[in-house]
Coordinates of C-alpha atoms in Angstrom, one line a residue:
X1 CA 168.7 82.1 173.4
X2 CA 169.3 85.0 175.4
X3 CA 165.3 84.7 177.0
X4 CA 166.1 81.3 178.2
X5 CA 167.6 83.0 181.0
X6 CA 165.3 84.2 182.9
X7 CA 162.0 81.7 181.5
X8 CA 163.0 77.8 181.6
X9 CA 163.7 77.3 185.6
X10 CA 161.7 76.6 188.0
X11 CA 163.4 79.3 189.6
X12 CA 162.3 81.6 186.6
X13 CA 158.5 81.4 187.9
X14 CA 158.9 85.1 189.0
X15 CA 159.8 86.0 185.7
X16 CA 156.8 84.0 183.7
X17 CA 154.1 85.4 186.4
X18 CA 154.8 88.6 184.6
X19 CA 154.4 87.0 181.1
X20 CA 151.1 85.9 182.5
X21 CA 150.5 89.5 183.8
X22 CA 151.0 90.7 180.0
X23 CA 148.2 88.1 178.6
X24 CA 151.3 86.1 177.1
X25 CA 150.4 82.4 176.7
X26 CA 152.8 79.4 177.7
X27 CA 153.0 79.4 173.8
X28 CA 154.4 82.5 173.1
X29 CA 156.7 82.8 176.3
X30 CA 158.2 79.5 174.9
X31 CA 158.9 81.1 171.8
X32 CA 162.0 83.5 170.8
X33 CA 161.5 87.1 172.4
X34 CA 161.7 89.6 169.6
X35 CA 162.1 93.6 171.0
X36 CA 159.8 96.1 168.6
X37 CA 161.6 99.1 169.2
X38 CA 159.2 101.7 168.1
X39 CA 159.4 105.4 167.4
X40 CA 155.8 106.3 167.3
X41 CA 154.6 109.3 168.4
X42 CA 152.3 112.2 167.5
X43 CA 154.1 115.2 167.0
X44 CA 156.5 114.3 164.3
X45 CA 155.3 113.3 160.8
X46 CA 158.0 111.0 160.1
X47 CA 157.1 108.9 163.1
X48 CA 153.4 109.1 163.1
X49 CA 152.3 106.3 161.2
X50 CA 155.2 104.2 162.2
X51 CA 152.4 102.3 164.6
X52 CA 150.6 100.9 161.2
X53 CA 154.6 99.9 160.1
X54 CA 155.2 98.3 163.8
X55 CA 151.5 95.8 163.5
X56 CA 153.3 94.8 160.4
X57 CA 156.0 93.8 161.7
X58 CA 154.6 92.0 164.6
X59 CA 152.7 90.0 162.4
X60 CA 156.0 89.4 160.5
X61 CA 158.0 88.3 163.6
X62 CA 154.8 85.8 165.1
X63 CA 154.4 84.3 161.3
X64 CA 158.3 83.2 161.6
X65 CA 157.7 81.5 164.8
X66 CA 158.5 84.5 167.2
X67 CA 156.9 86.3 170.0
X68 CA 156.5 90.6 169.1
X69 CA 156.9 92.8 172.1
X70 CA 157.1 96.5 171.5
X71 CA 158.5 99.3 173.5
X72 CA 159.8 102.8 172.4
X73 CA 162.4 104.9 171.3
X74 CA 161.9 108.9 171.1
X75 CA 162.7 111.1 168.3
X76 CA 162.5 114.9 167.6
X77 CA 160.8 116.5 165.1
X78 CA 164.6 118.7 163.5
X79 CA 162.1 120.9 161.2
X80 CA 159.6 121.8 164.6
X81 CA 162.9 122.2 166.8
X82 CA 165.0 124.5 164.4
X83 CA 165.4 128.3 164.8
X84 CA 165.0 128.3 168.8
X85 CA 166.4 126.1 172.2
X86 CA 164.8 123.3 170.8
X87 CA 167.6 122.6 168.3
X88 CA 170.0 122.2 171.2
X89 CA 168.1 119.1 172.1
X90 CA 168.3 117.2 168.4
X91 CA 171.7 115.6 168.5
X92 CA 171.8 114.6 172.3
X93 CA 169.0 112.8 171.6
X94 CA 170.7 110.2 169.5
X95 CA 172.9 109.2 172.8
X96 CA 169.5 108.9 174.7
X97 CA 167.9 106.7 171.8
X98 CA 171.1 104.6 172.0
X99 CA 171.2 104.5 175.7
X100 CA 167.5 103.6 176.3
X101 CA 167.5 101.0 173.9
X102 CA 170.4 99.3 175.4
X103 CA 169.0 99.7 179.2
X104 CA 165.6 97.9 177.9
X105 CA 167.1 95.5 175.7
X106 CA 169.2 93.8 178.3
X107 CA 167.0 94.3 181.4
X108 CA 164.3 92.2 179.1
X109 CA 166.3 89.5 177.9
X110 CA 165.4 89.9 174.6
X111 CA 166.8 87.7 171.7
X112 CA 166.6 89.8 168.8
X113 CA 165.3 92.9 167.9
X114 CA 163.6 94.9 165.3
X115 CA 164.4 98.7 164.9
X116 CA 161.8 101.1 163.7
X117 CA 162.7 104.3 162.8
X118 CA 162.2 107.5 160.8
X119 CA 164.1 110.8 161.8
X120 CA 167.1 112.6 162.0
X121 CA 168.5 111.3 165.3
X122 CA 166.3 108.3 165.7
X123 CA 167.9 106.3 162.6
X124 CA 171.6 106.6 163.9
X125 CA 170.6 106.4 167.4
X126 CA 169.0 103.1 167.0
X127 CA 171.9 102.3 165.0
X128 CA 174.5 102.8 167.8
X129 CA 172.1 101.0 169.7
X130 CA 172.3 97.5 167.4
X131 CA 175.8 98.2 167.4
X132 CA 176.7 98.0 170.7
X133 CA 173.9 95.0 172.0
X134 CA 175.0 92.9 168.8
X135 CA 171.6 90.7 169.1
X136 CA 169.9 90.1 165.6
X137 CA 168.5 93.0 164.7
X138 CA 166.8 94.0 161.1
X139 CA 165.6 97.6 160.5
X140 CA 162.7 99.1 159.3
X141 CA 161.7 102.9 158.4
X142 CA 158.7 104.7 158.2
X143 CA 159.7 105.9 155.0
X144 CA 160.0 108.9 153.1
X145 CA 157.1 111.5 153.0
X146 CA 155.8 112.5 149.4
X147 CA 157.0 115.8 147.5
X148 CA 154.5 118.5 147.5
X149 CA 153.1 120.5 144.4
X150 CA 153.2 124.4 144.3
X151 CA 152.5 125.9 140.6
X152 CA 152.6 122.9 139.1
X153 CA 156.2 121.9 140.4
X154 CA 157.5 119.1 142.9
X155 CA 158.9 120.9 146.5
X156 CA 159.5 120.1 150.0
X157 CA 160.1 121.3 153.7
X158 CA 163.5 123.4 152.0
X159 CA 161.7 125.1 149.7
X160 CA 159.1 126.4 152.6
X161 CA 161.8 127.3 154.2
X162 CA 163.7 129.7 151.5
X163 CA 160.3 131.0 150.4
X164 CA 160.5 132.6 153.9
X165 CA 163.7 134.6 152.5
X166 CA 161.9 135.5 149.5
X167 CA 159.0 137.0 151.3
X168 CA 161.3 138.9 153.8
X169 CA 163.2 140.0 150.7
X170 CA 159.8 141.1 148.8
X171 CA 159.9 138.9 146.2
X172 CA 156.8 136.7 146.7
X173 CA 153.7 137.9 148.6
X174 CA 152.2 136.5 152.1
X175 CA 149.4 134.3 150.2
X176 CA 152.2 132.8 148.0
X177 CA 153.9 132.0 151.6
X178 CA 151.1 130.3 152.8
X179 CA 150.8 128.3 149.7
X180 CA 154.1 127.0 150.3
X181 CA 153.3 126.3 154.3
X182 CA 149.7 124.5 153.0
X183 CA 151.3 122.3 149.7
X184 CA 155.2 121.9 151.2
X185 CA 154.4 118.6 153.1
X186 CA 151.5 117.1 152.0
X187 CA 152.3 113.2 153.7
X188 CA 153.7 111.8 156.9
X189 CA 156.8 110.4 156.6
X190 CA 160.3 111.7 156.7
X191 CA 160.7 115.1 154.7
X192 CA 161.2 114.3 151.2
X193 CA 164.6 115.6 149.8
X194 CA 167.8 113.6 150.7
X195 CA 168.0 115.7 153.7
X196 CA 169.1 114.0 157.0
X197 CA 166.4 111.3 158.2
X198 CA 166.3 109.8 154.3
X199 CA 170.5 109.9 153.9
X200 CA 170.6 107.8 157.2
X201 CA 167.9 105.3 156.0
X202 CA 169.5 104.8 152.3
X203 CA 172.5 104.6 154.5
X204 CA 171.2 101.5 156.5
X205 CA 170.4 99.6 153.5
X206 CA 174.3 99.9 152.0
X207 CA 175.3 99.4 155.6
X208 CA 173.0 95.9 155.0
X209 CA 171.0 96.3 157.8
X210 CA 167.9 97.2 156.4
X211 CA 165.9 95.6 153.3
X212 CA 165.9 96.7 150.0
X213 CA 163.5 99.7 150.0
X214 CA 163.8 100.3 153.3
X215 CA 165.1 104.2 152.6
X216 CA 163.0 105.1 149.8
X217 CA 159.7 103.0 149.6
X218 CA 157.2 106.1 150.9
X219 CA 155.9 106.3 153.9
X220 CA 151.7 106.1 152.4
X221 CA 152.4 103.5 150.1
X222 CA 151.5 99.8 151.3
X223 CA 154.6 98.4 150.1
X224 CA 155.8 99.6 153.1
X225 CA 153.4 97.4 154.9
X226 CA 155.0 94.4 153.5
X227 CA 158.2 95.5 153.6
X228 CA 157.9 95.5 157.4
X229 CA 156.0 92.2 157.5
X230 CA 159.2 90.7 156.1
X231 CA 161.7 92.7 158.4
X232 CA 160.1 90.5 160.9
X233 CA 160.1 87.6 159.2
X234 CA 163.7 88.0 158.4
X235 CA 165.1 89.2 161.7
X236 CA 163.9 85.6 162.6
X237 CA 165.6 83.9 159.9
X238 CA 169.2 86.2 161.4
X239 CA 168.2 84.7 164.8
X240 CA 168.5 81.0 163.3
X241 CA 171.5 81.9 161.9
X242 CA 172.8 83.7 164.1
X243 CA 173.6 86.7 162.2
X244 CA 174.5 90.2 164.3
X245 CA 175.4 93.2 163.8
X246 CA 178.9 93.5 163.7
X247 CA 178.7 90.4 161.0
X248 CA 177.4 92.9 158.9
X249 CA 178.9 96.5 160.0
X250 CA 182.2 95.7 159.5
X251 CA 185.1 98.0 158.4
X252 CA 183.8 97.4 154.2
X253 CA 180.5 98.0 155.1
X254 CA 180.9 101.3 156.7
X255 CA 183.2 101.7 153.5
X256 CA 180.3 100.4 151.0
X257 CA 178.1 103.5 153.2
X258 CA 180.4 106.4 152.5
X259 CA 180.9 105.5 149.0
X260 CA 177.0 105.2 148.0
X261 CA 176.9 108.7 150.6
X262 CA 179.0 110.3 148.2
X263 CA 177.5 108.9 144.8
X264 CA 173.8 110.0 146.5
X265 CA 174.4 113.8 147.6
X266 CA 173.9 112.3 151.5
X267 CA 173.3 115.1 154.1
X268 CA 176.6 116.1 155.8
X269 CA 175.1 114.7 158.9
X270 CA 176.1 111.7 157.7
X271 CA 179.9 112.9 158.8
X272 CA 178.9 112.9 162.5
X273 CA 176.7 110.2 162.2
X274 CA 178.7 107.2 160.6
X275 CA 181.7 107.8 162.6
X276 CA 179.8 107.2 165.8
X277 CA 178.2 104.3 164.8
X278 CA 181.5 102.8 163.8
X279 CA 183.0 104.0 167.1
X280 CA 180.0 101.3 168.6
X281 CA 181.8 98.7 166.4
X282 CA 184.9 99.4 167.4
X283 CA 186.1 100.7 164.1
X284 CA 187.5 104.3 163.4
X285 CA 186.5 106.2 160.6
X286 CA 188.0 109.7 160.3
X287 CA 187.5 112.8 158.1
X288 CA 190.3 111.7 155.9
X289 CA 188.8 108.4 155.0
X290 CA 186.0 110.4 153.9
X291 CA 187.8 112.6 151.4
X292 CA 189.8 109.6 150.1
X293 CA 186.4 107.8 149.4
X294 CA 184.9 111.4 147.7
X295 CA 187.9 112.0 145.7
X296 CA 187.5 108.4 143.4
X297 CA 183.4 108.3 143.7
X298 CA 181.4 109.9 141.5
X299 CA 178.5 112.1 142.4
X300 CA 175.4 110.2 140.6
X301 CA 172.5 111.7 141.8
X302 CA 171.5 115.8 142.8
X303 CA 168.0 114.8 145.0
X304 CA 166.5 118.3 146.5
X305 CA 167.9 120.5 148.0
X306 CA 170.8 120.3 145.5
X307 CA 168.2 119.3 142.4
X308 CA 165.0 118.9 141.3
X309 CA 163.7 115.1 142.2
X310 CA 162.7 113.7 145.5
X311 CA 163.0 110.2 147.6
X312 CA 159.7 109.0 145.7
X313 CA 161.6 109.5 142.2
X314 CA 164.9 108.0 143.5
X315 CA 162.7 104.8 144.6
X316 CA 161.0 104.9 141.0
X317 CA 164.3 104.6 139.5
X318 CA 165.3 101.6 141.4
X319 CA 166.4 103.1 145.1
X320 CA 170.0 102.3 146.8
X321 CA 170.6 98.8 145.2
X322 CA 170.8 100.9 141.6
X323 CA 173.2 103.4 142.3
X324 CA 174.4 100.5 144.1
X325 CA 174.6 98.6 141.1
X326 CA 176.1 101.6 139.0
X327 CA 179.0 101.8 141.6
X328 CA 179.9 98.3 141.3
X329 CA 180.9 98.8 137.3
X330 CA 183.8 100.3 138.5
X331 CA 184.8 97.7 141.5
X332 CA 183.5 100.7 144.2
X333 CA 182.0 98.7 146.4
X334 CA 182.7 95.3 148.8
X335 CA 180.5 92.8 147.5
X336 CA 181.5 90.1 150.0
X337 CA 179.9 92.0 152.9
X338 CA 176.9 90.1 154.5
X339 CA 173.4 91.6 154.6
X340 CA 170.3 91.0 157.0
X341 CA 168.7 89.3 153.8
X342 CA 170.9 86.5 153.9
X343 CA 172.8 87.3 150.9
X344 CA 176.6 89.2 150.4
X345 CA 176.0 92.7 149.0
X346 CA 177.5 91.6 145.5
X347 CA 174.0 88.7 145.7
X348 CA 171.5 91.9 146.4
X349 CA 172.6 93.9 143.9
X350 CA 173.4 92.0 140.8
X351 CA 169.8 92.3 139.6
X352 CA 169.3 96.0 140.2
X353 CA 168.6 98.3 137.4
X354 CA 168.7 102.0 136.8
X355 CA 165.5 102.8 135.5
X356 CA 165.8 106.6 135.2
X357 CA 169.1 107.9 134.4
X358 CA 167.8 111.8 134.7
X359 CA 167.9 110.7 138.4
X360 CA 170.7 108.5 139.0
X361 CA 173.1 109.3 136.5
X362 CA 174.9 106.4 134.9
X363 CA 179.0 106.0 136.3
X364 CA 179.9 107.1 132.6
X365 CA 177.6 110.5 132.7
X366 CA 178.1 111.8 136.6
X367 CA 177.2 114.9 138.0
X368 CA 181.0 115.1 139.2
X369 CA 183.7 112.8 139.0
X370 CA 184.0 113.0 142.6
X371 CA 181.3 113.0 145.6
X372 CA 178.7 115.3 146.8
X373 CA 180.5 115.5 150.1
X374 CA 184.0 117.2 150.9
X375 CA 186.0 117.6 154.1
X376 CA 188.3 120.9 154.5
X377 CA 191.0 121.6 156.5
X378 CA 193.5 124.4 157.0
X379 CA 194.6 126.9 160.4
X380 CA 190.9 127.8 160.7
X381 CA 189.9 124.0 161.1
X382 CA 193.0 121.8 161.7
X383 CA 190.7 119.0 162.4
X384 CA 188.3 119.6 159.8
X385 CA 184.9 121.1 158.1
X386 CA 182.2 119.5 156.3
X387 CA 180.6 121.0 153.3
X388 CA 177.6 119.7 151.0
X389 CA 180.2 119.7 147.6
X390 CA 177.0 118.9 145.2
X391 CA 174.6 121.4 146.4
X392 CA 177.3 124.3 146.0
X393 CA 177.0 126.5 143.3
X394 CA 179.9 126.0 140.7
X395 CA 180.9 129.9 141.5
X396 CA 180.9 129.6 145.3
X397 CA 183.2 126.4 145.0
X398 CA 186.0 128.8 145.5
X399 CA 185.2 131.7 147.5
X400 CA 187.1 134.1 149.5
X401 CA 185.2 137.4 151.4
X402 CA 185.0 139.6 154.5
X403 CA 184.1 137.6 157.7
X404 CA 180.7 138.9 159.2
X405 CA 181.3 137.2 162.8
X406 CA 178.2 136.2 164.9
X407 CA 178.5 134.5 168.7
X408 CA 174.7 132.2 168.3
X409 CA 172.5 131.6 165.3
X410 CA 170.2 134.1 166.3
X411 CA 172.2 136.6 166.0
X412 CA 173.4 135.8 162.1
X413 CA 169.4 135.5 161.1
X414 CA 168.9 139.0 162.5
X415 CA 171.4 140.2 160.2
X416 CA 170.5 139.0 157.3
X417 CA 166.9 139.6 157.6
X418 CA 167.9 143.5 158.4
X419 CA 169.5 142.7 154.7
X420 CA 173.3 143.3 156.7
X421 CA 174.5 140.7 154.8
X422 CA 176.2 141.6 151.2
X423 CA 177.5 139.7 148.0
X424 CA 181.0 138.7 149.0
X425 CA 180.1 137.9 152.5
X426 CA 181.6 135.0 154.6
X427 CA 179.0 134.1 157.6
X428 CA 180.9 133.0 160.8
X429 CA 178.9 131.3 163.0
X430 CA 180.2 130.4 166.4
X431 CA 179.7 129.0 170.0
X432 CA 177.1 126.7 168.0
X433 CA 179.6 123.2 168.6
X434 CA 178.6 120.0 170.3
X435 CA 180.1 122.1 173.8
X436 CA 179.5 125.8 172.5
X437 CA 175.8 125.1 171.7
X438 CA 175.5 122.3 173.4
X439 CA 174.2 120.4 170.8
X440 CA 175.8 121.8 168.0
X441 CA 172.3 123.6 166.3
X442 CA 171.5 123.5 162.6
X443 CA 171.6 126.4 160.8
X444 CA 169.1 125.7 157.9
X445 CA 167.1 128.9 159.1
X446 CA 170.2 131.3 158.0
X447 CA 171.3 129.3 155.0
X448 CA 167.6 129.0 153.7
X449 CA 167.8 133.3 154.3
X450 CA 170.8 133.5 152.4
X451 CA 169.4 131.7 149.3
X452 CA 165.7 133.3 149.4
X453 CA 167.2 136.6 149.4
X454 CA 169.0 135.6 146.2
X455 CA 172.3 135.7 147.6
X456 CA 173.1 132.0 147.4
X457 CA 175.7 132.8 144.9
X458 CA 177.6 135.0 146.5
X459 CA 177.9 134.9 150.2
X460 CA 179.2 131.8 151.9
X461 CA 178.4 130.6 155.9
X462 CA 180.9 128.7 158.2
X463 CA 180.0 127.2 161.7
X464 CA 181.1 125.3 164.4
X465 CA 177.4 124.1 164.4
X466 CA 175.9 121.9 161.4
X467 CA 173.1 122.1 159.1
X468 CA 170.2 120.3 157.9
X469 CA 170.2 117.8 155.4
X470 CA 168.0 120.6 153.5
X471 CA 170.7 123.2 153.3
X472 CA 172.1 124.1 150.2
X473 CA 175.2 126.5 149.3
X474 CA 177.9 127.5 150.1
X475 CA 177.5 126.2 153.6
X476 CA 180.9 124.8 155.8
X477 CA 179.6 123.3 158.8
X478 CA 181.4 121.3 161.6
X479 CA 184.5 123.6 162.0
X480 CA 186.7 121.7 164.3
X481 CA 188.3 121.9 166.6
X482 CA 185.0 124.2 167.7
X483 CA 185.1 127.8 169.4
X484 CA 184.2 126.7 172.9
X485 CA 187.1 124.1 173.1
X486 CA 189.4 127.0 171.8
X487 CA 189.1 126.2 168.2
X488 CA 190.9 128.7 165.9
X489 CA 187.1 129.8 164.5
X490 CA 186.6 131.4 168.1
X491 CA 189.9 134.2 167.2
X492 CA 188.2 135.1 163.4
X493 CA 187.7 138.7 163.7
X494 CA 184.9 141.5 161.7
X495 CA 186.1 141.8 158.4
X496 CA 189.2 139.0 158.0
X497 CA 189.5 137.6 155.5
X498 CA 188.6 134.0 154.8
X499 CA 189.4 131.6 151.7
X500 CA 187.2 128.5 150.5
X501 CA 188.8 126.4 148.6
X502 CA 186.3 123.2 147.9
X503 CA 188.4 121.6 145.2
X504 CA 191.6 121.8 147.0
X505 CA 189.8 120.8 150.6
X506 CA 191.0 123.8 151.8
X507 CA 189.5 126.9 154.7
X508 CA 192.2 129.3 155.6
X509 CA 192.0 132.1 157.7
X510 CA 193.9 135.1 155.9
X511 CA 196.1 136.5 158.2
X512 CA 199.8 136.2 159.0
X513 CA 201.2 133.2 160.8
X514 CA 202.5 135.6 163.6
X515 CA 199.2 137.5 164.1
X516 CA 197.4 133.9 164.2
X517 CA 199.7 132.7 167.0
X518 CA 199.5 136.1 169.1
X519 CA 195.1 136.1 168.6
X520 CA 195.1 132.2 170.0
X521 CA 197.6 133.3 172.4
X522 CA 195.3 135.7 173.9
X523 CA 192.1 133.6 173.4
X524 CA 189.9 132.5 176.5
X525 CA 186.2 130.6 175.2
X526 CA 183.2 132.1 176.1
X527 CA 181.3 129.5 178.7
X528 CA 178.4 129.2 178.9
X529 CA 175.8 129.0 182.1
X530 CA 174.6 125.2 181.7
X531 CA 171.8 122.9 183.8
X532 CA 170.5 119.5 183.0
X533 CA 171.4 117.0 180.6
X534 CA 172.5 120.1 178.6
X535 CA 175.4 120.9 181.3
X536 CA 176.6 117.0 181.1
X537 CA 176.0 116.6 177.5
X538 CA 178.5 119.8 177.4
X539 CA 180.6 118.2 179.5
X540 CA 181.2 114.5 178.0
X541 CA 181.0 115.1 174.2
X542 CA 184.0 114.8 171.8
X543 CA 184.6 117.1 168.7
X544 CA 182.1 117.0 165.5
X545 CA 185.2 115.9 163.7
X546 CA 184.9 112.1 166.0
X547 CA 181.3 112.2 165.8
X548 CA 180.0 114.1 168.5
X549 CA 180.6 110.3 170.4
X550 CA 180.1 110.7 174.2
X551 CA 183.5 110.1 175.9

């Protein structure tokens, strides 16, 4: 064991005075040392019950013969950060997550580890972070938060957030607002549509490093309890066995992830975030792969925003192993790929049942025949663009319009709440990249606008930024290469033309191959005045298109 190191010596007696100095008993320092990494904190609701989820797991580690040692991992709240600086400091927190973890992992010694997580960042941050210390490691969420009730109907943080379009556009009053604010969120745990923090924990059960359950059992129910108790016990079964990470995150796993991301309508933050966890495997997943996977994978389910059922109704009708399950009728998946519960994917699945096919469609009946995400390219992003396929309006799948061309987010929102922004529109938002930001911002403030002011199906947005998990539309994020690095999107001028084309994966800037090459001629990026981690964030990260990885 890696703790043997630095316990078993008599020159280790340094070492075990500071056991003693934590109240550890000869006992438990002779045992296995199992790292709690744990999320908790008190400002966002994903993460603040994830202490209860943590004594549960501790309890499931020391019943398997271990010894539970917790220390933390930070996470930002994306909903609390959006719509001001604080969205700059979202994303680079997933490098921080992933670079703590490693420094107090290895300074520890410790043999294994359990990961805790909730949010946004936090889930593929932690990720990275098994990825590249390759001990035994199980994960274990905090679960999805419950949908809340307005009038009768289910909703969640998105809706809030486009009710604030429909009051700015008149259509519901102040009190109705506040109903929204009061009902919206009505549970801790991780905002209930398939928005970001839920995609990346469905996505670490098909990767096979969380349990079954572990992205859609909610946060308030105690079946969360015991699924923690036996991440604990089974992180200490991997640690027999010597199971690790890149055992199970091999090339087909990361495969098995994109197709269930397609078949479950994942956020498009799944396109940074699955390519940089790869890159901590040592495996390369580009853009292209992604398309290939979309284009034979049908869309099975349309959770909110791009429908009308929630985490807690996906989890009713059997979570990730059904549409797991459903996939595997038509040979989508590897089955051979091992899993932290000791069995091949193929073993976990085989008993998995779709128990409501108004929320995960059958593979005869789909939504679409292909997946709920799509990657564009064309001379306006000849690395790539991201776009939310099954939350698009069937009118706005191929739209062409007027560029309205903003420099910052702030900028677009002040526009469309003047009501500046018309049917027909195409919303160009730039200097918003991993560099141009930094920290490449969502925009679900803008695109939540857009749809409560009713003009969801007929103006589209592009970006060099990204978006929430909750944005739905016509909504092209992750423009690469971006405007700072002297991406094409940084020449688009008031009132080009531009063409989306989401069937053909297409975005083309409509103007004539000789006026493009003179405008990128002629085309210095804006900089930006940086300080901090900011300034070398800015000055180390790659393009959205490889993951926003750190070079």
């Amino acid at each position: 064991m890696v703790s043997d190191k630095i316990k078993l010596t008599p020159q280790n007696a340094p070492h075990r005075a500071l056991y003693h100095a934590l109240g550890l008993t000869e006992e438990e320092i002779a045992r296995p040392l199992v790292g709690i990494v744990s999320s908790y904190n008190e400002i966002v609701p994903g993460h603040m019950n994830i202490d209860k989820i943590v004594d549960a797991v501790k309890l499931g580690v020391a019943m398997a013969g271990g010894t539970p040692i917790v220390f933390p991992a930070i996470a930002v709240c994306d909903g609390i950060a959006m719509g001001h600086v604080g969205m700059k400091y979202s994303l680079v927190t997933r490098d921080l997550i992933a670079d703590s973890t490693e420094a107090m992992a290895l300074a520890h010694g410790f043999d294994a580890l359990v990961m805790v997580p909730n949010c946004d960042k936090n889930v593929p941050g932690l990720l990275m972070a098994a990825a590249r210390l390759n001990l035994p490691t199980v994960f274990v969420s905090g679960g999805p938060m419950l949908a809340g009730r307005v009038d009768g109907c289910k909703t969640s943080f998105s809706s809030i957030s486009e009710a604030v379009g429909q009051f700015n556009a008149g259509k519901i009053t102040e009190e109705k607002l506040r109903e929204y604010e009061q009902k919206g969120c009505p549970s801790c745990g991780s905002c209930s549509g398939m928005y970001t923090a839920n995609s990346m924990n469905c996505l670490t059960e098909a990767l096979g490093m969380g349990l079954p359950g572990n992205g859609t059992i909610p946060a308030v129910y105690s079946a969360r309890i015991e699924l923690a108790k036996h991440a604990g016990m089974a992180v200490m079964d991997m640690l027999k066995r010597d199971l690790r990470p890149r055992d199970i995150m091999t090339e087909g796993a990361f495969q098995n992830a994109l197709t269930v991301d397609m078949a479950l309508g994942c956020s498009t933050n799944s396109m940074l975030h699955l390519p940089a966890i790869a890159h901590e495997c040592g495996i390369d997943i580009d853009l292209d792969i992604a398309n290939a996977i979309s284009e034979k994978t049908p869309n099975l389910c349309h959770l909110a925003p791009a429908g009308r059922t929630y985490v807690e109704d996906l989890d009713e009708a059997g979570g990730v192993y059904a549409i797991m399950h459903e996939l595997n009728k038509k040979g989508l998946l590897h089955t051979d790929c091992p899993t932290v519960t000791g069995k091949t994917v193929g073993e976990n699945i085989a008993p998995a049942q779709n128990k409501n096919p108004d929320v995960i469609r059958p593979i005869e009946n789909p939504f679409s025949e292909t997946g709920g995400i799509a990657v564009l390219k064309g001379n306006l992003a000849p690395e790539g663009s991201v776009v939310k396929r099954s939350a698009v309006a069937p009118e706005m799948l191929r739209h062409q319009g007027p560029a309205r061309v903003f420099e910052c987010e702030e900028d677009a929102q002040t526009a469309i709440n003047a009501g500046e922004i018309h049917p027909g529109d195409v919303v160009v938002i730039r200097y918003e990249g991993p560099k141009g930001g930094p920290g490449m911002r969502e925009m679900l403030n803008p695109t939540s606008a857009i749809m409560g002011m009713g003009l969801g199906n007929s103006v589209a947005l592009i970006t060099d930024g990204r978006f929430s998990g909750a944005t739905r539309g016509a909504c092209v994020g992750h423009v690469s290469p971006e405007a700072a690095s002297g991406g094409p999107i940084g020449i688009v001028e008031e009132g080009d033309q531009i063409l989306i084309d989401i069937p053909a994966n297409k975005i083309e800037l409509k103007i004539t191959p000789e006026e493009f090459a003179a405008r990128m001629a002629g085309f210095t990026p804006k900089q930006k005045d940086l300080s901090g981690y900011l300034q070398r964030y800015a000055a180390l990260v790659s393009s959205g298109a490889k993951g926003a990885v750190l070079n």
